[in-house]
PDB file of C-alpha atoms in Angstrom:
ATOM      1  CA  MET A  62      51.016-124.189  51.884  1.00  0.00           C
ATOM      2  CA  ARG A  63      48.649-125.853  49.399  1.00  0.00           C
ATOM      3  CA  LEU A  64      49.172-126.461  45.705  1.00  0.00           C
ATOM      4  CA  SER A  65      46.297-126.123  43.233  1.00  0.00           C
ATOM      5  CA  THR A  66      45.866-125.867  39.472  1.00  0.00           C
ATOM      6  CA  VAL A  67      43.865-123.995  36.832  1.00  0.00           C
ATOM      7  CA  ILE A  68      42.454-126.145  34.043  1.00  0.00           C
ATOM      8  CA  LEU A  69      41.382-124.037  31.088  1.00  0.00           C
ATOM      9  CA  PRO A  70      37.903-124.924  29.729  1.00  0.00           C
ATOM     10  CA  ILE A  71      39.264-125.702  26.268  1.00  0.00           C
ATOM     11  CA  HIS A  72      38.714-129.453  26.004  1.00  0.00           C
ATOM     12  CA  ARG A  73      35.726-131.407  24.810  1.00  0.00           C
ATOM     13  CA  TRP A  74      34.539-133.331  27.828  1.00  0.00           C
ATOM     14  CA  SER A  75      35.585-136.701  26.438  1.00  0.00           C
ATOM     15  CA  GLU A  76      39.163-135.468  26.984  1.00  0.00           C
ATOM     16  CA  GLY A  77      38.572-132.843  29.659  1.00  0.00           C
ATOM     17  CA  GLN A  78      37.265-135.294  32.220  1.00  0.00           C
ATOM     18  CA  LYS A  79      40.567-137.176  32.098  1.00  0.00           C
ATOM     19  CA  ILE A  80      42.442-134.010  33.044  1.00  0.00           C
ATOM     20  CA  TRP A  81      40.205-133.179  36.002  1.00  0.00           C
ATOM     21  CA  ARG A  82      40.487-136.745  37.286  1.00  0.00           C
ATOM     22  CA  ARG A  83      44.251-136.637  36.833  1.00  0.00           C
ATOM     23  CA  ALA A  84      44.416-133.411  38.853  1.00  0.00           C
ATOM     24  CA  GLU A  85      42.665-135.219  41.695  1.00  0.00           C
ATOM     25  CA  ASP A  86      44.935-138.256  41.375  1.00  0.00           C
ATOM     26  CA  LEU A  87      48.017-136.034  41.545  1.00  0.00           C
ATOM     27  CA  GLY A  88      46.841-134.655  44.876  1.00  0.00           C
ATOM     28  CA  PHE A  89      46.140-131.028  44.000  1.00  0.00           C
ATOM     29  CA  HIS A  90      44.201-129.240  46.727  1.00  0.00           C
ATOM     30  CA  ALA A  91      41.861-127.583  44.203  1.00  0.00           C
ATOM     31  CA  ALA A  92      41.249-127.360  40.481  1.00  0.00           C
ATOM     32  CA  TYR A  93      39.887-124.063  39.210  1.00  0.00           C
ATOM     33  CA  THR A  94      38.806-122.837  35.804  1.00  0.00           C
ATOM     34  CA  TYR A  95      38.531-119.388  34.272  1.00  0.00           C
ATOM     35  CA  ASP A  96      35.038-117.917  34.014  1.00  0.00           C
ATOM     36  CA  HIS A  97      35.227-116.100  30.686  1.00  0.00           C
ATOM     37  CA  LEU A  98      33.343-116.134  27.407  1.00  0.00           C
ATOM     38  CA  SER A  99      36.688-116.161  25.614  1.00  0.00           C
ATOM     39  CA  TRP A 100      40.189-115.317  26.718  1.00  0.00           C
ATOM     40  CA  ARG A 101      43.234-113.664  25.232  1.00  0.00           C
ATOM     41  CA  SER A 102      45.253-115.848  22.839  1.00  0.00           C
ATOM     42  CA  PHE A 103      42.576-118.573  23.072  1.00  0.00           C
ATOM     43  CA  ARG A 104      39.860-116.343  21.600  1.00  0.00           C
ATOM     44  CA  GLU A 105      39.804-118.171  18.278  1.00  0.00           C
ATOM     45  CA  GLU A 106      40.165-121.578  19.912  1.00  0.00           C
ATOM     46  CA  PRO A 107      37.630-123.848  21.668  1.00  0.00           C
ATOM     47  CA  TRP A 108      36.404-122.388  24.972  1.00  0.00           C
ATOM     48  CA  PHE A 109      33.576-123.836  27.063  1.00  0.00           C
ATOM     49  CA  GLY A 110      31.457-122.397  29.872  1.00  0.00           C
ATOM     50  CA  ALA A 111      32.791-122.452  33.422  1.00  0.00           C
ATOM     51  CA  VAL A 112      29.593-123.518  35.201  1.00  0.00           C
ATOM     52  CA  PRO A 113      28.831-126.565  33.003  1.00  0.00           C
ATOM     53  CA  THR A 114      32.501-127.526  33.101  1.00  0.00           C
ATOM     54  CA  LEU A 115      32.616-127.372  36.895  1.00  0.00           C
ATOM     55  CA  THR A 116      29.354-129.311  37.137  1.00  0.00           C
ATOM     56  CA  ALA A 117      30.807-132.063  34.988  1.00  0.00           C
ATOM     57  CA  ALA A 118      34.056-131.971  36.971  1.00  0.00           C
ATOM     58  CA  ALA A 119      32.086-132.354  40.206  1.00  0.00           C
ATOM     59  CA  THR A 120      30.541-135.577  38.939  1.00  0.00           C
ATOM     60  CA  ALA A 121      33.881-136.870  37.634  1.00  0.00           C
ATOM     61  CA  THR A 122      35.805-136.314  40.897  1.00  0.00           C
ATOM     62  CA  GLU A 123      35.311-137.066  44.578  1.00  0.00           C
ATOM     63  CA  ARG A 124      37.778-135.160  46.760  1.00  0.00           C
ATOM     64  CA  ILE A 125      39.410-132.224  45.004  1.00  0.00           C
ATOM     65  CA  ARG A 126      37.986-128.764  45.604  1.00  0.00           C
ATOM     66  CA  LEU A 127      36.604-126.961  42.558  1.00  0.00           C
ATOM     67  CA  GLY A 128      36.089-123.338  41.707  1.00  0.00           C
ATOM     68  CA  THR A 129      36.168-120.278  39.514  1.00  0.00           C
ATOM     69  CA  LEU A 130      39.288-118.163  39.257  1.00  0.00           C
ATOM     70  CA  VAL A 131      37.720-115.753  38.780  1.00  0.00           C
ATOM     71  CA  THR A 132      34.132-114.883  37.982  1.00  0.00           C
ATOM     72  CA  SER A 133      33.152-111.215  37.621  1.00  0.00           C
ATOM     73  CA  PRO A 134      30.275-108.816  36.870  1.00  0.00           C
ATOM     74  CA  ASN A 135      31.376-108.523  33.226  1.00  0.00           C
ATOM     75  CA  PHE A 136      28.626-110.905  32.125  1.00  0.00           C
ATOM     76  CA  ARG A 137      27.204-112.204  35.421  1.00  0.00           C
ATOM     77  CA  HIS A 138      24.297-111.053  37.607  1.00  0.00           C
ATOM     78  CA  PRO A 139      24.219-111.893  41.334  1.00  0.00           C
ATOM     79  CA  VAL A 140      20.715-113.420  41.215  1.00  0.00           C
ATOM     80  CA  THR A 141      21.452-115.963  38.500  1.00  0.00           C
ATOM     81  CA  LEU A 142      25.021-116.571  39.685  1.00  0.00           C
ATOM     82  CA  ALA A 143      23.809-117.373  43.208  1.00  0.00           C
ATOM     83  CA  LYS A 144      21.442-120.041  41.892  1.00  0.00           C
ATOM     84  CA  GLU A 145      24.223-121.632  39.854  1.00  0.00           C
ATOM     85  CA  LEU A 146      26.679-121.598  42.763  1.00  0.00           C
ATOM     86  CA  ILE A 147      24.186-123.208  45.127  1.00  0.00           C
ATOM     87  CA  SER A 148      23.583-125.906  42.529  1.00  0.00           C
ATOM     88  CA  LEU A 149      27.318-126.438  41.995  1.00  0.00           C
ATOM     89  CA  ASP A 150      27.944-126.681  45.718  1.00  0.00           C
ATOM     90  CA  ASP A 151      25.221-129.303  45.965  1.00  0.00           C
ATOM     91  CA  VAL A 152      26.448-131.386  43.016  1.00  0.00           C
ATOM     92  CA  SER A 153      30.012-131.286  44.319  1.00  0.00           C
ATOM     93  CA  GLY A 154      29.033-132.209  47.870  1.00  0.00           C
ATOM     94  CA  GLY A 155      30.330-128.944  49.308  1.00  0.00           C
ATOM     95  CA  ARG A 156      33.600-128.675  47.371  1.00  0.00           C
ATOM     96  CA  MET A 157      33.046-125.301  45.665  1.00  0.00           C
ATOM     97  CA  THR A 158      35.164-122.178  46.106  1.00  0.00           C
ATOM     98  CA  VAL A 159      34.168-118.961  44.339  1.00  0.00           C
ATOM     99  CA  GLY A 160      37.076-116.931  43.078  1.00  0.00           C
ATOM    100  CA  ILE A 161      35.558-113.566  42.270  1.00  0.00           C
ATOM    101  CA  GLY A 162      36.864-110.223  41.077  1.00  0.00           C
ATOM    102  CA  VAL A 163      36.062-106.902  39.509  1.00  0.00           C
ATOM    103  CA  GLY A 164      36.659-108.080  35.921  1.00  0.00           C
ATOM    104  CA  GLY A 165      38.797-106.549  33.232  1.00  0.00           C
ATOM    105  CA  ALA A 166      38.583-104.707  29.940  1.00  0.00           C
ATOM    106  CA  GLY A 167      39.064-107.788  27.759  1.00  0.00           C
ATOM    107  CA  PHE A 168      36.687-109.571  25.405  1.00  0.00           C
ATOM    108  CA  ASP A 169      34.083-110.299  28.092  1.00  0.00           C
ATOM    109  CA  ALA A 170      33.660-106.589  28.726  1.00  0.00           C
ATOM    110  CA  THR A 171      31.786-105.911  25.471  1.00  0.00           C
ATOM    111  CA  ALA A 172      30.489-109.341  24.415  1.00  0.00           C
ATOM    112  CA  MET A 173      26.933-108.494  25.502  1.00  0.00           C
ATOM    113  CA  GLY A 174      26.862-105.245  23.546  1.00  0.00           C
ATOM    114  CA  GLN A 175      27.747-102.831  26.316  1.00  0.00           C
ATOM    115  CA  GLU A 176      30.526-100.274  26.282  1.00  0.00           C
ATOM    116  CA  ALA A 177      33.588-101.351  28.230  1.00  0.00           C
ATOM    117  CA  TRP A 178      33.440 -99.993  31.762  1.00  0.00           C
ATOM    118  CA  THR A 179      36.176 -97.807  33.142  1.00  0.00           C
ATOM    119  CA  PRO A 180      38.138 -99.098  36.173  1.00  0.00           C
ATOM    120  CA  LYS A 181      35.991 -96.879  38.414  1.00  0.00           C
ATOM    121  CA  GLU A 182      32.771 -98.190  36.853  1.00  0.00           C
ATOM    122  CA  ARG A 183      33.935-101.779  37.340  1.00  0.00           C
ATOM    123  CA  ALA A 184      34.773-101.042  40.973  1.00  0.00           C
ATOM    124  CA  ASP A 185      31.395 -99.360  41.510  1.00  0.00           C
ATOM    125  CA  ARG A 186      29.575-102.416  40.204  1.00  0.00           C
ATOM    126  CA  PHE A 187      31.683-104.858  42.173  1.00  0.00           C
ATOM    127  CA  ASP A 188      30.934-102.833  45.309  1.00  0.00           C
ATOM    128  CA  GLU A 189      27.264-103.782  44.804  1.00  0.00           C
ATOM    129  CA  PHE A 190      27.724-107.170  43.195  1.00  0.00           C
ATOM    130  CA  LEU A 191      29.680-108.908  45.950  1.00  0.00           C
ATOM    131  CA  PRO A 192      27.571-107.878  49.003  1.00  0.00           C
ATOM    132  CA  LEU A 193      24.368-108.779  47.158  1.00  0.00           C
ATOM    133  CA  LEU A 194      25.774-112.165  46.144  1.00  0.00           C
ATOM    134  CA  ASP A 195      26.695-112.737  49.796  1.00  0.00           C
ATOM    135  CA  LYS A 196      23.114-112.058  50.884  1.00  0.00           C
ATOM    136  CA  LEU A 197      21.614-114.203  48.140  1.00  0.00           C
ATOM    137  CA  LEU A 198      23.744-117.172  49.194  1.00  0.00           C
ATOM    138  CA  THR A 199      22.946-116.880  52.901  1.00  0.00           C
ATOM    139  CA  GLN A 200      19.209-115.998  52.884  1.00  0.00           C
ATOM    140  CA  ASP A 201      16.178-117.973  51.777  1.00  0.00           C
ATOM    141  CA  ALA A 202      14.694-114.864  50.166  1.00  0.00           C
ATOM    142  CA  THR A 203      16.344-111.581  49.207  1.00  0.00           C
ATOM    143  CA  THR A 204      14.920-108.247  48.097  1.00  0.00           C
ATOM    144  CA  GLU A 205      17.302-105.375  47.464  1.00  0.00           C
ATOM    145  CA  GLN A 206      17.289-102.412  45.097  1.00  0.00           C
ATOM    146  CA  GLY A 207      20.655-101.202  43.913  1.00  0.00           C
ATOM    147  CA  GLN A 208      21.943 -98.801  41.319  1.00  0.00           C
ATOM    148  CA  TYR A 209      23.308-101.635  39.193  1.00  0.00           C
ATOM    149  CA  TYR A 210      21.938-104.896  40.627  1.00  0.00           C
ATOM    150  CA  SER A 211      18.625-105.701  42.235  1.00  0.00           C
ATOM    151  CA  ALA A 212      16.822-108.736  43.605  1.00  0.00           C
ATOM    152  CA  VAL A 213      13.075-109.013  44.170  1.00  0.00           C
ATOM    153  CA  GLU A 214      12.047-111.878  46.453  1.00  0.00           C
ATOM    154  CA  ALA A 215      14.802-113.983  44.950  1.00  0.00           C
ATOM    155  CA  ARG A 216      14.523-117.458  46.498  1.00  0.00           C
ATOM    156  CA  ASN A 217      17.564-119.620  47.186  1.00  0.00           C
ATOM    157  CA  ILE A 218      16.323-122.687  49.004  1.00  0.00           C
ATOM    158  CA  PRO A 219      17.903-124.898  50.378  1.00  0.00           C
ATOM    159  CA  GLY A 220      21.049-122.754  50.245  1.00  0.00           C
ATOM    160  CA  CYS A 221      24.615-123.965  50.087  1.00  0.00           C
ATOM    161  CA  VAL A 222      25.890-127.269  51.442  1.00  0.00           C
ATOM    162  CA  GLN A 223      28.757-125.295  52.988  1.00  0.00           C
ATOM    163  CA  ARG A 224      27.554-122.962  55.715  1.00  0.00           C
ATOM    164  CA  PRO A 225      26.903-120.146  55.819  1.00  0.00           C
ATOM    165  CA  ARG A 226      27.785-120.231  52.099  1.00  0.00           C
ATOM    166  CA  VAL A 227      30.479-121.212  49.619  1.00  0.00           C
ATOM    167  CA  PRO A 228      33.821-119.510  50.357  1.00  0.00           C
ATOM    168  CA  PHE A 229      34.648-116.296  48.486  1.00  0.00           C
ATOM    169  CA  TYR A 230      38.240-115.831  47.307  1.00  0.00           C
ATOM    170  CA  VAL A 231      38.341-112.168  46.333  1.00  0.00           C
ATOM    171  CA  ALA A 232      40.844-111.090  43.670  1.00  0.00           C
ATOM    172  CA  ALA A 233      41.889-107.547  44.521  1.00  0.00           C
ATOM    173  CA  THR A 234      44.837-105.158  44.552  1.00  0.00           C
ATOM    174  CA  GLY A 235      43.123-101.768  44.923  1.00  0.00           C
ATOM    175  CA  PRO A 236      41.730-100.257  48.133  1.00  0.00           C
ATOM    176  CA  ARG A 237      38.064-100.923  47.370  1.00  0.00           C
ATOM    177  CA  GLY A 238      38.649-104.539  46.398  1.00  0.00           C
ATOM    178  CA  LEU A 239      40.842-105.147  49.433  1.00  0.00           C
ATOM    179  CA  ARG A 240      38.086-103.710  51.631  1.00  0.00           C
ATOM    180  CA  LEU A 241      35.615-106.164  50.100  1.00  0.00           C
ATOM    181  CA  ALA A 242      38.066-109.022  50.630  1.00  0.00           C
ATOM    182  CA  ALA A 243      38.379-108.059  54.290  1.00  0.00           C
ATOM    183  CA  GLU A 244      34.610-107.775  54.702  1.00  0.00           C
ATOM    184  CA  HIS A 245      33.367-110.757  52.705  1.00  0.00           C
ATOM    185  CA  GLY A 246      36.285-112.986  51.766  1.00  0.00           C
ATOM    186  CA  GLN A 247      37.487-116.269  53.125  1.00  0.00           C
ATOM    187  CA  GLY A 248      40.479-115.871  50.834  1.00  0.00           C
ATOM    188  CA  TRP A 249      42.334-113.270  48.765  1.00  0.00           C
ATOM    189  CA  VAL A 250      43.769-113.804  45.276  1.00  0.00           C
ATOM    190  CA  THR A 251      46.602-112.057  43.462  1.00  0.00           C
ATOM    191  CA  TYR A 252      48.452-112.745  40.232  1.00  0.00           C
ATOM    192  CA  GLY A 253      51.165-110.190  40.878  1.00  0.00           C
ATOM    193  CA  ASP A 254      51.536-106.683  39.539  1.00  0.00           C
ATOM    194  CA  PRO A 255      48.485-105.628  37.482  1.00  0.00           C
ATOM    195  CA  ARG A 256      50.818-103.893  35.030  1.00  0.00           C
ATOM    196  CA  GLY A 257      51.919-107.261  33.671  1.00  0.00           C
ATOM    197  CA  PRO A 258      55.148-109.270  33.472  1.00  0.00           C
ATOM    198  CA  ALA A 259      56.825-106.977  30.945  1.00  0.00           C
ATOM    199  CA  ASP A 260      56.915-104.145  33.489  1.00  0.00           C
ATOM    200  CA  VAL A 261      58.194-106.024  36.540  1.00  0.00           C
ATOM    201  CA  PRO A 262      61.663-107.618  36.622  1.00  0.00           C
ATOM    202  CA  VAL A 263      61.766-111.137  38.046  1.00  0.00           C
ATOM    203  CA  GLU A 264      63.774-110.080  41.076  1.00  0.00           C
ATOM    204  CA  GLN A 265      61.137-107.476  41.985  1.00  0.00           C
ATOM    205  CA  ALA A 266      58.099-109.783  41.753  1.00  0.00           C
ATOM    206  CA  PRO A 267      58.153-110.935  45.404  1.00  0.00           C
ATOM    207  CA  ALA A 268      58.323-107.330  46.613  1.00  0.00           C
ATOM    208  CA  VAL A 269      55.123-106.592  44.702  1.00  0.00           C
ATOM    209  CA  ILE A 270      53.311-109.393  46.524  1.00  0.00           C
ATOM    210  CA  GLU A 271      54.785-108.329  49.855  1.00  0.00           C
ATOM    211  CA  ALA A 272      53.407-104.808  49.373  1.00  0.00           C
ATOM    212  CA  GLN A 273      49.984-106.169  48.427  1.00  0.00           C
ATOM    213  CA  LEU A 274      49.928-108.376  51.516  1.00  0.00           C
ATOM    214  CA  ALA A 275      50.717-105.341  53.673  1.00  0.00           C
ATOM    215  CA  LYS A 276      47.767-103.476  52.160  1.00  0.00           C
ATOM    216  CA  LEU A 277      45.529-106.500  52.741  1.00  0.00           C
ATOM    217  CA  ALA A 278      46.613-106.619  56.383  1.00  0.00           C
ATOM    218  CA  ALA A 279      45.841-102.904  56.753  1.00  0.00           C
ATOM    219  CA  ALA A 280      42.388-103.369  55.196  1.00  0.00           C
ATOM    220  CA  CYS A 281      41.664-106.204  57.629  1.00  0.00           C
ATOM    221  CA  GLU A 282      42.935-104.228  60.605  1.00  0.00           C
ATOM    222  CA  ALA A 283      40.702-101.292  59.675  1.00  0.00           C
ATOM    223  CA  ARG A 284      37.702-103.632  59.925  1.00  0.00           C
ATOM    224  CA  GLY A 285      38.766-105.413  63.071  1.00  0.00           C
ATOM    225  CA  ARG A 286      39.671-108.626  61.292  1.00  0.00           C
ATOM    226  CA  ASP A 287      42.759-110.777  61.677  1.00  0.00           C
ATOM    227  CA  VAL A 288      44.404-111.099  58.261  1.00  0.00           C
ATOM    228  CA  ALA A 289      45.482-114.611  59.278  1.00  0.00           C
ATOM    229  CA  THR A 290      41.855-115.724  58.865  1.00  0.00           C
ATOM    230  CA  LEU A 291      42.105-115.258  55.086  1.00  0.00           C
ATOM    231  CA  GLU A 292      43.749-117.672  52.688  1.00  0.00           C
ATOM    232  CA  LYS A 293      46.319-115.871  50.511  1.00  0.00           C
ATOM    233  CA  VAL A 294      46.322-117.282  46.987  1.00  0.00           C
ATOM    234  CA  LEU A 295      48.942-116.589  44.307  1.00  0.00           C
ATOM    235  CA  LEU A 296      48.072-117.448  40.702  1.00  0.00           C
ATOM    236  CA  GLN A 297      51.175-118.303  38.695  1.00  0.00           C
ATOM    237  CA  GLY A 298      51.608-117.369  35.057  1.00  0.00           C
ATOM    238  CA  SER A 299      51.263-113.588  34.974  1.00  0.00           C
ATOM    239  CA  THR A 300      54.861-112.696  35.833  1.00  0.00           C
ATOM    240  CA  ALA A 301      58.177-113.330  34.127  1.00  0.00           C
ATOM    241  CA  GLU A 302      59.063-115.963  36.740  1.00  0.00           C
ATOM    242  CA  GLN A 303      59.454-119.542  35.448  1.00  0.00           C
ATOM    243  CA  PRO A 304      58.689-121.812  38.430  1.00  0.00           C
ATOM    244  CA  LEU A 305      57.550-124.728  36.275  1.00  0.00           C
ATOM    245  CA  ALA A 306      60.892-125.084  34.509  1.00  0.00           C
ATOM    246  CA  SER A 307      62.064-127.701  37.023  1.00  0.00           C
ATOM    247  CA  LEU A 308      61.305-129.132  40.441  1.00  0.00           C
ATOM    248  CA  ASP A 309      64.130-127.122  42.015  1.00  0.00           C
ATOM    249  CA  ALA A 310      62.897-123.914  40.364  1.00  0.00           C
ATOM    250  CA  PHE A 311      59.428-124.510  41.743  1.00  0.00           C
ATOM    251  CA  VAL A 312      60.621-125.258  45.265  1.00  0.00           C
ATOM    252  CA  ASP A 313      62.710-122.064  45.309  1.00  0.00           C
ATOM    253  CA  TRP A 314      59.811-120.006  43.937  1.00  0.00           C
ATOM    254  CA  ALA A 315      57.233-121.487  46.285  1.00  0.00           C
ATOM    255  CA  GLY A 316      59.535-121.102  49.268  1.00  0.00           C
ATOM    256  CA  ARG A 317      59.947-117.385  48.637  1.00  0.00           C
ATOM    257  CA  TYR A 318      56.211-116.807  48.590  1.00  0.00           C
ATOM    258  CA  ARG A 319      55.500-119.049  51.546  1.00  0.00           C
ATOM    259  CA  GLU A 320      57.887-116.923  53.580  1.00  0.00           C
ATOM    260  CA  LEU A 321      55.862-113.856  52.587  1.00  0.00           C
ATOM    261  CA  GLY A 322      52.629-115.462  53.813  1.00  0.00           C
ATOM    262  CA  ILE A 323      51.081-117.011  50.696  1.00  0.00           C
ATOM    263  CA  THR A 324      49.066-120.077  51.728  1.00  0.00           C
ATOM    264  CA  GLU A 325      47.983-121.462  48.340  1.00  0.00           C
ATOM    265  CA  LEU A 326      49.790-121.527  45.005  1.00  0.00           C
ATOM    266  CA  VAL A 327      47.878-122.094  41.770  1.00  0.00           C
ATOM    267  CA  VAL A 328      49.698-123.268  38.637  1.00  0.00           C
ATOM    268  CA  HIS A 329      48.309-123.603  35.121  1.00  0.00           C
ATOM    269  CA  TRP A 330      47.751-127.072  33.738  1.00  0.00           C
ATOM    270  CA  PRO A 331      50.035-127.473  30.690  1.00  0.00           C
ATOM    271  CA  VAL A 332      48.598-126.476  27.315  1.00  0.00           C
ATOM    272  CA  PRO A 333      50.850-127.330  24.343  1.00  0.00           C
ATOM    273  CA  ASP A 334      51.696-124.598  21.852  1.00  0.00           C
ATOM    274  CA  SER A 335      50.492-121.831  24.160  1.00  0.00           C
ATOM    275  CA  ILE A 336      51.750-119.477  26.844  1.00  0.00           C
ATOM    276  CA  PHE A 337      51.157-122.376  29.279  1.00  0.00           C
ATOM    277  CA  ALA A 338      53.318-124.882  27.408  1.00  0.00           C
ATOM    278  CA  VAL A 339      55.543-126.687  29.927  1.00  0.00           C
ATOM    279  CA  ASP A 340      56.944-130.193  30.054  1.00  0.00           C
ATOM    280  CA  PRO A 341      54.085-132.412  31.317  1.00  0.00           C
ATOM    281  CA  ALA A 342      56.540-134.738  33.041  1.00  0.00           C
ATOM    282  CA  VAL A 343      58.098-131.845  34.960  1.00  0.00           C
ATOM    283  CA  PHE A 344      54.630-130.549  35.836  1.00  0.00           C
ATOM    284  CA  GLU A 345      53.551-133.906  37.259  1.00  0.00           C
ATOM    285  CA  ARG A 346      56.825-134.230  39.147  1.00  0.00           C
ATOM    286  CA  ILE A 347      56.194-130.838  40.733  1.00  0.00           C
ATOM    287  CA  ALA A 348      52.630-131.817  41.624  1.00  0.00           C
ATOM    288  CA  THR A 349      53.802-135.097  43.149  1.00  0.00           C
ATOM    289  CA  TYR A 350      57.009-134.180  44.941  1.00  0.00           C
ATOM    290  CA  ALA A 351      57.321-130.400  45.404  1.00  0.00           C
ATOM    291  CA  MET A 352      55.518-130.093  48.720  1.00  0.00           C
ATOM    292  CA  GLY A 353      57.919-132.532  50.414  1.00  0.00           C
ATOM    293  CA  PRO A 354      61.009-130.314  50.040  1.00  0.00           C
ATOM    294  CA  LEU A 355      58.918-127.317  51.053  1.00  0.00           C
ATOM    295  CA  SER A 356      57.834-129.078  54.224  1.00  0.00           C
ATOM    296  CA  ARG A 357      61.427-129.964  55.078  1.00  0.00           C
ATOM    297  CA  ARG A 358      62.542-126.420  54.381  1.00  0.00           C
ATOM    298  CA  GLY A 359      59.984-125.131  56.892  1.00  0.00           C
ATOM    299  CA  ALA A 360      60.918-127.669  59.580  1.00  0.00           C
TER     300      ALA A 360
END
């Protein structure tokens, strides 16, 4: 099991670069950031763009993997996104991972003047968006006409450093998204029950993930794919669980999900006076020491 972190794009780079470097020094497998125009309780606070932030992070670090968690069609187009991802993969020396999902009904959904899409409309668009992005990242030139997204002799030379392209970690819980994860993903991402933490008691949270993993396995089996070939990523912070309260709490929490088959855990970097406010000393202790007890537990 790997341990990674999400660093919100809320810091001016004079301070932000210190956090990304610290994440690498602490030994996190990857550092992701959210790809939004604004987000929830941070809407009236500073919020910077994901692609420039990741580009800067790539130049400030050497080993840690970097990525979005997640980007979506809400304000992205496959043609322009492909060019940016190829550039990011190059700048980072092949350290990019693309967390990608259908998008939600939040502030991004209407920021460009459109009406918010229904869940079905979002799924319809994602059904076109992801396969086209796959083609754009693996072909020198792409022409395709879709209902929502098209490309006309779109050039992407020299392509990604990673071959055949940057890995896709597909965030999905519904049948169409799970199918896309099975067909195009190198990883799958969940944050728990889409209903939110208020609707799922703490003791039921692992069962939700277990059921999702079973559906993922079925989607892979239907397409002749071994589910073991996908990374299974759990993003912490969207359930009522409190794994960052102490080292012991984290080890217990992580152990439960490792037993279910989760291969990568992602925790939020502390943000004071927010929903992600945790003791920085406890957070660094978890980052430094948590995987040791987990390894011994699995021995």
